[in-house]
PDB file of C-alpha atoms and ligand atoms in Angstrom:
ATOM      1  CA  MET A   1     -20.988  -0.080  -5.772  1.00  0.00           C
ATOM      2  CA  LYS A   2     -21.552  -3.697  -4.723  1.00  0.00           C
ATOM      3  CA  GLN A   3     -19.699  -5.170  -1.774  1.00  0.00           C
ATOM      4  CA  ARG A   4     -17.180  -7.825  -2.723  1.00  0.00           C
ATOM      5  CA  THR A   5     -15.355 -10.764  -1.193  1.00  0.00           C
ATOM      6  CA  ILE A   6     -13.478 -13.711  -2.734  1.00  0.00           C
ATOM      7  CA  LYS A   7     -14.898 -17.004  -4.021  1.00  0.00           C
ATOM      8  CA  GLU A   8     -12.542 -19.273  -2.065  1.00  0.00           C
ATOM      9  CA  ALA A   9      -9.663 -19.064   0.405  1.00  0.00           C
ATOM     10  CA  LEU A  10      -6.263 -18.118  -1.058  1.00  0.00           C
ATOM     11  CA  GLU A  11      -2.778 -18.486   0.405  1.00  0.00           C
ATOM     12  CA  PHE A  12       0.462 -16.612  -0.090  1.00  0.00           C
ATOM     13  CA  GLU A  13       3.825 -17.410   1.402  1.00  0.00           C
ATOM     14  CA  GLY A  14       7.077 -15.498   1.474  1.00  0.00           C
ATOM     15  CA  VAL A  15       9.443 -13.357   3.533  1.00  0.00           C
ATOM     16  CA  GLY A  16       8.655 -10.058   5.220  1.00  0.00           C
ATOM     17  CA  ILE A  17      10.741  -7.212   3.789  1.00  0.00           C
ATOM     18  CA  HIS A  18      11.549  -5.789   7.217  1.00  0.00           C
ATOM     19  CA  SER A  19      11.525  -8.836   9.531  1.00  0.00           C
ATOM     20  CA  GLY A  20      13.085 -11.242   7.032  1.00  0.00           C
ATOM     21  CA  GLU A  21      10.795 -13.936   8.484  1.00  0.00           C
ATOM     22  CA  LYS A  22       8.906 -16.452   6.408  1.00  0.00           C
ATOM     23  CA  THR A  23       5.167 -15.929   6.764  1.00  0.00           C
ATOM     24  CA  LYS A  24       2.039 -17.518   5.346  1.00  0.00           C
ATOM     25  CA  ILE A  25      -1.162 -15.559   4.931  1.00  0.00           C
ATOM     26  CA  ILE A  26      -4.547 -17.122   4.268  1.00  0.00           C
ATOM     27  CA  LEU A  27      -7.280 -14.925   2.819  1.00  0.00           C
ATOM     28  CA  HIS A  28     -10.761 -16.055   3.874  1.00  0.00           C
ATOM     29  CA  PRO A  29     -14.048 -14.936   2.290  1.00  0.00           C
ATOM     30  CA  GLU A  30     -16.401 -13.004   4.596  1.00  0.00           C
ATOM     31  CA  LYS A  31     -20.090 -12.121   4.653  1.00  0.00           C
ATOM     32  CA  GLU A  32     -21.496  -8.733   3.724  1.00  0.00           C
ATOM     33  CA  ASP A  33     -20.774  -5.840   6.085  1.00  0.00           C
ATOM     34  CA  THR A  34     -17.859  -7.644   7.791  1.00  0.00           C
ATOM     35  CA  GLY A  35     -15.135  -5.367   6.484  1.00  0.00           C
ATOM     36  CA  ILE A  36     -11.461  -6.293   6.227  1.00  0.00           C
ATOM     37  CA  SER A  37      -9.455  -7.521   9.175  1.00  0.00           C
ATOM     38  CA  PHE A  38      -6.208  -9.287   9.976  1.00  0.00           C
ATOM     39  CA  TYR A  39      -6.211 -12.250  12.329  1.00  0.00           C
ATOM     40  CA  ARG A  40      -3.112 -13.394  14.214  1.00  0.00           C
ATOM     41  CA  HIS A  41      -2.546 -15.263  17.487  1.00  0.00           C
ATOM     42  CA  GLY A  42      -6.281 -15.267  18.175  1.00  0.00           C
ATOM     43  CA  VAL A  43      -6.590 -11.481  17.870  1.00  0.00           C
ATOM     44  CA  ARG A  44      -8.713  -9.814  15.190  1.00  0.00           C
ATOM     45  CA  ILE A  45      -7.326  -6.484  13.987  1.00  0.00           C
ATOM     46  CA  PRO A  46      -9.867  -4.567  11.901  1.00  0.00           C
ATOM     47  CA  VAL A  47      -8.435  -2.360   9.161  1.00  0.00           C
ATOM     48  CA  SER A  48      -8.963   1.094  10.639  1.00  0.00           C
ATOM     49  CA  PRO A  49      -6.908   4.227  11.270  1.00  0.00           C
ATOM     50  CA  GLU A  50      -7.433   3.448  14.959  1.00  0.00           C
ATOM     51  CA  ASN A  51      -5.263   0.331  14.703  1.00  0.00           C
ATOM     52  CA  VAL A  52      -2.225   1.856  12.958  1.00  0.00           C
ATOM     53  CA  VAL A  53       0.851   1.384  15.171  1.00  0.00           C
ATOM     54  CA  ASN A  54       3.712   2.401  12.844  1.00  0.00           C
ATOM     55  CA  THR A  55       4.294   4.322   9.601  1.00  0.00           C
ATOM     56  CA  PHE A  56       8.125   4.371   9.433  1.00  0.00           C
ATOM     57  CA  HIS A  57       9.090   2.639   6.123  1.00  0.00           C
ATOM     58  CA  SER A  58       5.862   0.552   6.198  1.00  0.00           C
ATOM     59  CA  THR A  59       2.309   0.705   7.510  1.00  0.00           C
ATOM     60  CA  ASP A  60       1.747  -1.631  10.439  1.00  0.00           C
ATOM     61  CA  LEU A  61      -1.469  -2.483  12.277  1.00  0.00           C
ATOM     62  CA  GLY A  62      -1.788  -3.770  15.817  1.00  0.00           C
ATOM     63  CA  LYS A  63      -4.195  -4.489  18.630  1.00  0.00           C
ATOM     64  CA  ASP A  64      -3.851  -5.977  22.124  1.00  0.00           C
ATOM     65  CA  GLY A  65      -0.108  -6.444  21.660  1.00  0.00           C
ATOM     66  CA  VAL A  66      -0.388  -8.301  18.317  1.00  0.00           C
ATOM     67  CA  VAL A  67       1.144  -6.594  15.279  1.00  0.00           C
ATOM     68  CA  VAL A  68       0.885  -7.198  11.537  1.00  0.00           C
ATOM     69  CA  LYS A  69       3.580  -5.345   9.608  1.00  0.00           C
ATOM     70  CA  THR A  70       3.655  -3.997   6.045  1.00  0.00           C
ATOM     71  CA  VAL A  71      -0.015  -4.228   5.120  1.00  0.00           C
ATOM     72  CA  GLU A  72       0.072  -1.516   2.423  1.00  0.00           C
ATOM     73  CA  HIS A  73       0.689  -3.548  -0.749  1.00  0.00           C
ATOM     74  CA  LEU A  74      -1.986  -6.115   0.032  1.00  0.00           C
ATOM     75  CA  LEU A  75      -4.423  -3.343   1.027  1.00  0.00           C
ATOM     76  CA  ALA A  76      -3.672  -1.447  -2.196  1.00  0.00           C
ATOM     77  CA  THR A  77      -4.479  -4.550  -4.261  1.00  0.00           C
ATOM     78  CA  LEU A  78      -7.730  -5.100  -2.336  1.00  0.00           C
ATOM     79  CA  HIS A  79      -8.628  -1.417  -2.804  1.00  0.00           C
ATOM     80  CA  LEU A  80      -8.019  -1.647  -6.563  1.00  0.00           C
ATOM     81  CA  LEU A  81     -10.241  -4.754  -6.754  1.00  0.00           C
ATOM     82  CA  GLY A  82     -12.961  -3.273  -4.506  1.00  0.00           C
ATOM     83  CA  ILE A  83     -12.783  -6.236  -2.101  1.00  0.00           C
ATOM     84  CA  SER A  84     -14.558  -5.071   1.046  1.00  0.00           C
ATOM     85  CA  ASN A  85     -15.134  -8.209   3.143  1.00  0.00           C
ATOM     86  CA  LEU A  86     -12.154 -10.427   3.966  1.00  0.00           C
ATOM     87  CA  THR A  87     -10.153 -11.919   6.837  1.00  0.00           C
ATOM     88  CA  ILE A  88      -6.399 -12.203   6.403  1.00  0.00           C
ATOM     89  CA  GLU A  89      -5.013 -14.851   8.721  1.00  0.00           C
ATOM     90  CA  VAL A  90      -1.285 -14.394   9.413  1.00  0.00           C
ATOM     91  CA  GLN A  91       0.801 -17.476  10.335  1.00  0.00           C
ATOM     92  CA  GLY A  92       4.471 -17.812  11.243  1.00  0.00           C
ATOM     93  CA  GLY A  93       5.979 -14.321  11.126  1.00  0.00           C
ATOM     94  CA  ASN A  94       4.127 -11.070  11.730  1.00  0.00           C
ATOM     95  CA  GLU A  95       4.604  -9.430   8.351  1.00  0.00           C
ATOM     96  CA  ILE A  96       2.739  -9.651   5.048  1.00  0.00           C
ATOM     97  CA  PRO A  97       5.031 -11.407   2.506  1.00  0.00           C
ATOM     98  CA  ILE A  98       6.709  -8.916   0.182  1.00  0.00           C
ATOM     99  CA  MET A  99       6.545 -11.266  -2.840  1.00  0.00           C
ATOM    100  CA  ASP A 100       8.329  -9.461  -5.715  1.00  0.00           C
ATOM    101  CA  GLY A 101       7.902  -6.044  -4.044  1.00  0.00           C
ATOM    102  CA  SER A 102       4.834  -5.111  -6.108  1.00  0.00           C
ATOM    103  CA  GLY A 103       1.129  -6.018  -5.977  1.00  0.00           C
ATOM    104  CA  TYR A 104       1.453  -8.331  -8.972  1.00  0.00           C
ATOM    105  CA  PHE A 105       1.283 -11.731  -7.216  1.00  0.00           C
ATOM    106  CA  PHE A 106      -1.673 -10.719  -5.034  1.00  0.00           C
ATOM    107  CA  TYR A 107      -3.501  -9.220  -8.015  1.00  0.00           C
ATOM    108  CA  ARG A 108      -2.877 -12.216 -10.284  1.00  0.00           C
ATOM    109  CA  GLU A 109      -4.399 -14.671  -7.796  1.00  0.00           C
ATOM    110  CA  LEU A 110      -7.230 -12.441  -6.585  1.00  0.00           C
ATOM    111  CA  LYS A 111      -8.461 -11.066  -9.901  1.00  0.00           C
ATOM    112  CA  GLY A 112     -10.348 -14.155 -11.089  1.00  0.00           C
ATOM    113  CA  ASN A 113     -11.606 -14.849  -7.563  1.00  0.00           C
ATOM    114  CA  VAL A 114     -13.641 -11.734  -6.809  1.00  0.00           C
ATOM    115  CA  LEU A 115     -17.233 -12.392  -5.735  1.00  0.00           C
ATOM    116  CA  LYS A 116     -19.867  -9.621  -5.907  1.00  0.00           C
ATOM    117  CA  GLN A 117     -22.252  -9.580  -2.966  1.00  0.00           C
ATOM    118  CA  GLY A 118     -25.852  -8.397  -2.679  1.00  0.00           C
ATOM    119  CA  SER A 119     -25.581  -5.152  -0.740  1.00  0.00           C
ATOM    120  CA  ASP A 120     -24.133  -1.867  -1.834  1.00  0.00           C
ATOM    121  CA  ILE A 121     -21.270   0.004  -0.207  1.00  0.00           C
ATOM    122  CA  GLU A 122     -20.880   3.766  -0.458  1.00  0.00           C
ATOM    123  CA  PRO A 123     -17.382   4.896  -1.350  1.00  0.00           C
ATOM    124  CA  LEU A 124     -16.052   7.686   0.823  1.00  0.00           C
ATOM    125  CA  GLN A 125     -16.467  10.852  -1.227  1.00  0.00           C
ATOM    126  CA  ILE A 126     -14.068  13.755  -0.692  1.00  0.00           C
ATOM    127  CA  ARG A 127     -16.444  16.723  -0.236  1.00  0.00           C
ATOM    128  CA  GLU A 128     -14.043  19.572   0.431  1.00  0.00           C
ATOM    129  CA  GLU A 129     -10.346  20.190   0.017  1.00  0.00           C
ATOM    130  CA  VAL A 130      -8.216  18.568   2.697  1.00  0.00           C
ATOM    131  CA  ARG A 131      -4.509  19.307   2.941  1.00  0.00           C
ATOM    132  CA  VAL A 132      -1.755  17.859   5.115  1.00  0.00           C
ATOM    133  CA  GLN A 133       1.811  19.073   5.190  1.00  0.00           C
ATOM    134  CA  ARG A 134       5.106  18.311   6.854  1.00  0.00           C
ATOM    135  CA  GLY A 135       8.289  20.191   6.006  1.00  0.00           C
ATOM    136  CA  ASP A 136       8.249  20.577   2.238  1.00  0.00           C
ATOM    137  CA  SER A 137       6.036  17.499   1.679  1.00  0.00           C
ATOM    138  CA  HIS A 138       2.299  17.760   1.271  1.00  0.00           C
ATOM    139  CA  ILE A 139      -0.782  15.883   0.112  1.00  0.00           C
ATOM    140  CA  VAL A 140      -4.004  17.492  -1.093  1.00  0.00           C
ATOM    141  CA  ALA A 141      -7.336  15.687  -1.441  1.00  0.00           C
ATOM    142  CA  LEU A 142      -9.904  17.322  -3.744  1.00  0.00           C
ATOM    143  CA  PRO A 143     -13.576  16.595  -4.497  1.00  0.00           C
ATOM    144  CA  CYS A 144     -14.077  14.561  -7.686  1.00  0.00           C
ATOM    145  CA  SER A 145     -16.377  11.672  -8.649  1.00  0.00           C
ATOM    146  CA  CYS A 146     -13.210  10.094 -10.047  1.00  0.00           C
ATOM    147  CA  PHE A 147     -10.344   8.284  -8.341  1.00  0.00           C
ATOM    148  CA  GLU A 148      -7.146   9.938  -9.469  1.00  0.00           C
ATOM    149  CA  ILE A 149      -3.770  10.070  -7.769  1.00  0.00           C
ATOM    150  CA  THR A 150      -0.749  12.138  -8.703  1.00  0.00           C
ATOM    151  CA  TYR A 151       2.645  11.654  -7.065  1.00  0.00           C
ATOM    152  CA  GLU A 152       5.653  13.853  -7.537  1.00  0.00           C
ATOM    153  CA  GLY A 153       9.037  12.835  -6.161  1.00  0.00           C
ATOM    154  CA  VAL A 154      12.384  14.561  -6.129  1.00  0.00           C
ATOM    155  CA  PHE A 155      15.167  11.987  -5.912  1.00  0.00           C
ATOM    156  CA  GLU A 156      18.781  12.792  -5.064  1.00  0.00           C
ATOM    157  CA  THR A 157      20.040  10.577  -7.879  1.00  0.00           C
ATOM    158  CA  TYR A 158      20.096  10.629 -11.648  1.00  0.00           C
ATOM    159  CA  LEU A 159      16.344   9.874 -11.435  1.00  0.00           C
ATOM    160  CA  GLY A 160      15.761  13.514 -10.505  1.00  0.00           C
ATOM    161  CA  ARG A 161      12.175  14.750 -10.469  1.00  0.00           C
ATOM    162  CA  GLN A 162       9.410  12.362 -11.497  1.00  0.00           C
ATOM    163  CA  ARG A 163       5.670  12.857 -11.642  1.00  0.00           C
ATOM    164  CA  TYR A 164       2.992  10.304 -12.406  1.00  0.00           C
ATOM    165  CA  THR A 165      -0.814  10.370 -12.472  1.00  0.00           C
ATOM    166  CA  PHE A 166      -2.900   7.225 -11.973  1.00  0.00           C
ATOM    167  CA  ARG A 167      -6.342   7.362 -13.583  1.00  0.00           C
ATOM    168  CA  GLY A 168      -7.644   3.882 -12.892  1.00  0.00           C
ATOM    169  CA  ASN A 169      -5.722   1.453 -15.094  1.00  0.00           C
ATOM    170  CA  VAL A 170      -4.369  -1.168 -12.667  1.00  0.00           C
ATOM    171  CA  ARG A 171      -1.771  -2.364 -15.206  1.00  0.00           C
ATOM    172  CA  ASP A 172      -0.023   0.998 -14.955  1.00  0.00           C
ATOM    173  CA  ILE A 173       0.970   0.465 -11.309  1.00  0.00           C
ATOM    174  CA  ILE A 174       0.544  -3.163 -10.279  1.00  0.00           C
ATOM    175  CA  LEU A 175       4.076  -4.198 -11.307  1.00  0.00           C
ATOM    176  CA  ALA A 176       5.801  -1.223  -9.655  1.00  0.00           C
ATOM    177  CA  ARG A 177       8.158  -2.508  -6.940  1.00  0.00           C
ATOM    178  CA  THR A 178       9.136  -1.063  -3.612  1.00  0.00           C
ATOM    179  CA  PHE A 179      12.509   0.628  -3.781  1.00  0.00           C
ATOM    180  CA  CYS A 180      15.363   1.944  -1.752  1.00  0.00           C
ATOM    181  CA  PHE A 181      18.384   4.098  -2.367  1.00  0.00           C
ATOM    182  CA  GLU A 182      21.787   2.533  -1.933  1.00  0.00           C
ATOM    183  CA  HIS A 183      22.880   5.389   0.357  1.00  0.00           C
ATOM    184  CA  GLU A 184      19.900   4.710   2.703  1.00  0.00           C
ATOM    185  CA  ILE A 185      20.478   0.983   3.215  1.00  0.00           C
ATOM    186  CA  GLU A 186      22.923   1.344   6.102  1.00  0.00           C
ATOM    187  CA  PHE A 187      20.579   3.656   8.040  1.00  0.00           C
ATOM    188  CA  ILE A 188      17.600   1.375   7.393  1.00  0.00           C
ATOM    189  CA  LYS A 189      19.523  -1.723   8.559  1.00  0.00           C
ATOM    190  CA  LYS A 190      20.711   0.163  11.682  1.00  0.00           C
ATOM    191  CA  ASN A 191      17.049   0.676  12.541  1.00  0.00           C
ATOM    192  CA  GLY A 192      16.539  -3.090  12.377  1.00  0.00           C
ATOM    193  CA  LEU A 193      14.558  -2.842   9.128  1.00  0.00           C
ATOM    194  CA  GLY A 194      14.964  -4.243   5.620  1.00  0.00           C
ATOM    195  CA  LYS A 195      16.192  -7.654   6.846  1.00  0.00           C
ATOM    196  CA  GLY A 196      14.292  -9.413   4.046  1.00  0.00           C
ATOM    197  CA  GLY A 197      15.318  -6.892   1.413  1.00  0.00           C
ATOM    198  CA  SER A 198      17.073  -8.138  -1.719  1.00  0.00           C
ATOM    199  CA  LEU A 199      17.309  -7.518  -5.426  1.00  0.00           C
ATOM    200  CA  GLU A 200      14.519 -10.124  -5.782  1.00  0.00           C
ATOM    201  CA  ASN A 201      11.981  -7.868  -4.076  1.00  0.00           C
ATOM    202  CA  THR A 202      13.318  -4.307  -4.175  1.00  0.00           C
ATOM    203  CA  LEU A 203      14.452  -1.888  -6.808  1.00  0.00           C
ATOM    204  CA  VAL A 204      17.829  -0.779  -5.491  1.00  0.00           C
ATOM    205  CA  ILE A 205      18.758   2.647  -6.819  1.00  0.00           C
ATOM    206  CA  GLY A 206      22.355   3.872  -6.793  1.00  0.00           C
ATOM    207  CA  ARG A 207      23.445   7.447  -7.469  1.00  0.00           C
ATOM    208  CA  GLU A 208      24.176   6.576 -11.070  1.00  0.00           C
ATOM    209  CA  ARG A 209      22.463   3.305 -11.812  1.00  0.00           C
ATOM    210  CA  ILE A 210      19.924   0.639 -10.932  1.00  0.00           C
ATOM    211  CA  TYR A 211      21.420  -2.485  -9.356  1.00  0.00           C
ATOM    212  CA  ASN A 212      18.709  -4.918 -10.445  1.00  0.00           C
ATOM    213  CA  GLU A 213      19.345  -7.024 -13.507  1.00  0.00           C
ATOM    214  CA  GLY A 214      16.753  -6.028 -16.049  1.00  0.00           C
ATOM    215  CA  GLY A 215      16.525  -2.478 -14.715  1.00  0.00           C
ATOM    216  CA  LEU A 216      13.212  -0.667 -14.347  1.00  0.00           C
ATOM    217  CA  ARG A 217       9.781  -2.117 -15.140  1.00  0.00           C
ATOM    218  CA  TYR A 218       8.457   1.380 -15.942  1.00  0.00           C
ATOM    219  CA  GLN A 219      10.748   4.356 -16.583  1.00  0.00           C
ATOM    220  CA  ASP A 220       9.082   6.090 -13.593  1.00  0.00           C
ATOM    221  CA  GLU A 221       8.625   2.928 -11.483  1.00  0.00           C
ATOM    222  CA  PRO A 222       9.399   4.589  -8.095  1.00  0.00           C
ATOM    223  CA  VAL A 223       6.643   7.207  -8.347  1.00  0.00           C
ATOM    224  CA  ARG A 224       4.203   4.601  -9.638  1.00  0.00           C
ATOM    225  CA  HIS A 225       5.006   2.546  -6.530  1.00  0.00           C
ATOM    226  CA  LYS A 226       4.410   5.621  -4.339  1.00  0.00           C
ATOM    227  CA  VAL A 227       0.950   5.972  -5.894  1.00  0.00           C
ATOM    228  CA  PHE A 228       0.345   2.279  -5.111  1.00  0.00           C
ATOM    229  CA  ASP A 229       1.407   2.865  -1.476  1.00  0.00           C
ATOM    230  CA  LEU A 230      -1.050   5.766  -1.137  1.00  0.00           C
ATOM    231  CA  ILE A 231      -3.870   3.621  -2.568  1.00  0.00           C
ATOM    232  CA  GLY A 232      -3.064   1.064   0.142  1.00  0.00           C
ATOM    233  CA  ASP A 233      -2.888   3.601   2.950  1.00  0.00           C
ATOM    234  CA  LEU A 234      -6.178   5.209   1.890  1.00  0.00           C
ATOM    235  CA  TYR A 235      -7.834   1.809   2.309  1.00  0.00           C
ATOM    236  CA  LEU A 236      -7.082   2.074   6.044  1.00  0.00           C
ATOM    237  CA  LEU A 237     -10.332   4.044   6.036  1.00  0.00           C
ATOM    238  CA  GLY A 238     -12.080   0.710   5.433  1.00  0.00           C
ATOM    239  CA  THR A 239     -13.926   1.849   2.293  1.00  0.00           C
ATOM    240  CA  SER A 240     -13.021   2.801  -1.252  1.00  0.00           C
ATOM    241  CA  VAL A 241     -12.384   6.483  -1.774  1.00  0.00           C
ATOM    242  CA  ARG A 242     -13.535   8.874  -4.505  1.00  0.00           C
ATOM    243  CA  GLY A 243     -11.534  12.042  -5.095  1.00  0.00           C
ATOM    244  CA  LYS A 244      -8.424  13.536  -6.606  1.00  0.00           C
ATOM    245  CA  PHE A 245      -5.190  13.261  -4.647  1.00  0.00           C
ATOM    246  CA  VAL A 246      -1.930  15.052  -5.229  1.00  0.00           C
ATOM    247  CA  SER A 247       1.097  14.017  -3.189  1.00  0.00           C
ATOM    248  CA  TYR A 248       4.347  15.926  -3.282  1.00  0.00           C
ATOM    249  CA  LYS A 249       7.112  13.818  -1.690  1.00  0.00           C
ATOM    250  CA  GLY A 250       4.616  12.058   0.588  1.00  0.00           C
ATOM    251  CA  GLY A 251       5.235   8.759   2.397  1.00  0.00           C
ATOM    252  CA  HIS A 252       3.407   6.504   4.843  1.00  0.00           C
ATOM    253  CA  SER A 253       3.516   9.008   7.726  1.00  0.00           C
ATOM    254  CA  LEU A 254       2.013  11.828   5.688  1.00  0.00           C
ATOM    255  CA  ASN A 255      -0.441   9.413   4.032  1.00  0.00           C
ATOM    256  CA  PHE A 256      -1.565   8.493   7.536  1.00  0.00           C
ATOM    257  CA  GLU A 257      -1.981  12.179   8.501  1.00  0.00           C
ATOM    258  CA  LEU A 258      -4.327  12.523   5.527  1.00  0.00           C
ATOM    259  CA  VAL A 259      -6.206   9.344   6.466  1.00  0.00           C
ATOM    260  CA  LYS A 260      -6.725  10.635  10.010  1.00  0.00           C
ATOM    261  CA  ALA A 261      -8.016  13.978   8.713  1.00  0.00           C
ATOM    262  CA  LEU A 262     -10.462  12.211   6.365  1.00  0.00           C
ATOM    263  CA  TYR A 263     -11.513   9.803   9.120  1.00  0.00           C
ATOM    264  CA  GLU A 264     -12.374  12.699  11.405  1.00  0.00           C
ATOM    265  CA  GLN A 265     -14.589  14.209   8.726  1.00  0.00           C
ATOM    266  CA  VAL A 266     -16.461  10.918   8.405  1.00  0.00           C
ATOM    267  CA  LEU A 267     -16.888  10.654  12.170  1.00  0.00           C
ATOM    268  CA  VAL A 268     -18.408  14.121  12.508  1.00  0.00           C
ATOM    269  CA  ALA A 269     -20.626  13.746   9.410  1.00  0.00           C
TER     270      ALA A 269
HETATM  271  N1  P76 B   1       9.687   0.992   1.270  1.00  0.00           N
HETATM  272  C1  P76 B   1       8.620   1.945   1.118  1.00  0.00           C
HETATM  273  C2  P76 B   1       7.401   1.178   0.633  1.00  0.00           C
HETATM  274  O1  P76 B   1       7.307   0.650  -0.435  1.00  0.00           O
HETATM  275  N2  P76 B   1       6.401   1.103   1.478  1.00  0.00           N
HETATM  276  O2  P76 B   1       5.294   0.447   1.147  1.00  0.00           O
HETATM  277  C3  P76 B   1      10.683   1.175   2.130  1.00  0.00           C
HETATM  278  O3  P76 B   1      10.805   2.219   2.740  1.00  0.00           O
HETATM  279  N3  P76 B   1      11.586   0.156   2.318  1.00  0.00           N
HETATM  280  C4  P76 B   1      11.420  -1.154   1.682  1.00  0.00           C
HETATM  281  C5  P76 B   1      12.687  -1.740   1.204  1.00  0.00           C
HETATM  282  C6  P76 B   1      13.746  -1.780   2.295  1.00  0.00           C
HETATM  283  C7  P76 B   1      13.952  -0.372   2.752  1.00  0.00           C
HETATM  284  C8  P76 B   1      12.683   0.288   3.240  1.00  0.00           C
HETATM  285  C9  P76 B   1      15.051  -2.403   1.809  1.00  0.00           C
HETATM  286  C10 P76 B   1      15.059  -3.205   0.697  1.00  0.00           C
HETATM  287  C11 P76 B   1      16.201  -3.782   0.199  1.00  0.00           C
HETATM  288  C12 P76 B   1      17.386  -3.572   0.823  1.00  0.00           C
HETATM  289  C13 P76 B   1      17.416  -2.777   1.946  1.00  0.00           C
HETATM  290  C14 P76 B   1      16.268  -2.191   2.423  1.00  0.00           C
HETATM  291  C15 P76 B   1      18.527  -4.186   0.231  1.00  0.00           C
HETATM  292  C16 P76 B   1      19.398  -4.662  -0.367  1.00  0.00           C
HETATM  293  C17 P76 B   1      20.459  -5.245  -1.103  1.00  0.00           C
HETATM  294  C18 P76 B   1      21.252  -4.452  -1.895  1.00  0.00           C
HETATM  295  C19 P76 B   1      22.261  -4.998  -2.646  1.00  0.00           C
HETATM  296  C20 P76 B   1      22.474  -6.343  -2.627  1.00  0.00           C
HETATM  297  C21 P76 B   1      21.680  -7.135  -1.842  1.00  0.00           C
HETATM  298  C22 P76 B   1      20.665  -6.588  -1.099  1.00  0.00           C
HETATM  299  C23 P76 B   1       8.946   3.130   0.244  1.00  0.00           C
HETATM  300  C24 P76 B   1       9.411   2.801  -1.147  1.00  0.00           C
HETATM  301  O4  P76 B   1       7.821   3.945   0.155  1.00  0.00           O
HETATM  302 ZN1   ZN B   2       5.356   0.196  -0.883  1.00  0.00          ZN
END
């Protein structure tokens, strides 16, 4: 697989879902073998499991006291496009703009701007089964030359049990928005999170109905979004991944446990 960057700098502006602050990000092309990093207040934060500082309701990176929150949706879009060399400058707030809650805006602007570079990059190949578990949640990674992700969720609402498998068609997940349950909002707000959350950027799910006008974009939109989140968290490894993944009720913390286990395998190899 060829390394990729973008043809020209691109900007996005919007609020952070958790901080509520307005932030501008500028994506800059980078040379081969640079990798992906965030850049804020003069500090470069390479995308790596070593720089993860939080996984509670978002995946946040940090280094030398500088933090960039909620990187997962942008990373998922970059992973899907195979963009491997890029600097993301973060101005104003410290959180990646949530846009409409999905990867759609990032994907729409980036898609026609991908630039293939000369050198190859080896995707990280799952070579043996890896399993992480916490309580009744688990994620299994299995060897496969494919990239396939299954997510199964059990929701305490009329949504019930949903299961979805992604087999590579970006259109099937790119519009899936982040979501929250009405009965969780108070707890989330008490933790100082979700300050930028609204019906413009989040699917708000009540016990009996969806609050957003227009309803769902896919009948199983929440599990499609969970697949999207896992694609983003896997890109913390810094390279595309090849394998089959099955997540049962996983979230960012368990995704990160898997990433650490895979990272250790790469380090010893
Ligand atoms: N999101 C995760 C995710 O997508 N990670 O990548 C998540 O845990 N969130 C994001 C949304 C937050 C809660 C935490 C949120 C959003 C909206 C509101 C509150 C919290 C609200 C509201 C509102 C309701 C009615 C009227 C007006 C505003 C998960 C999905 O994995
Ligand atoms: Zn998400």
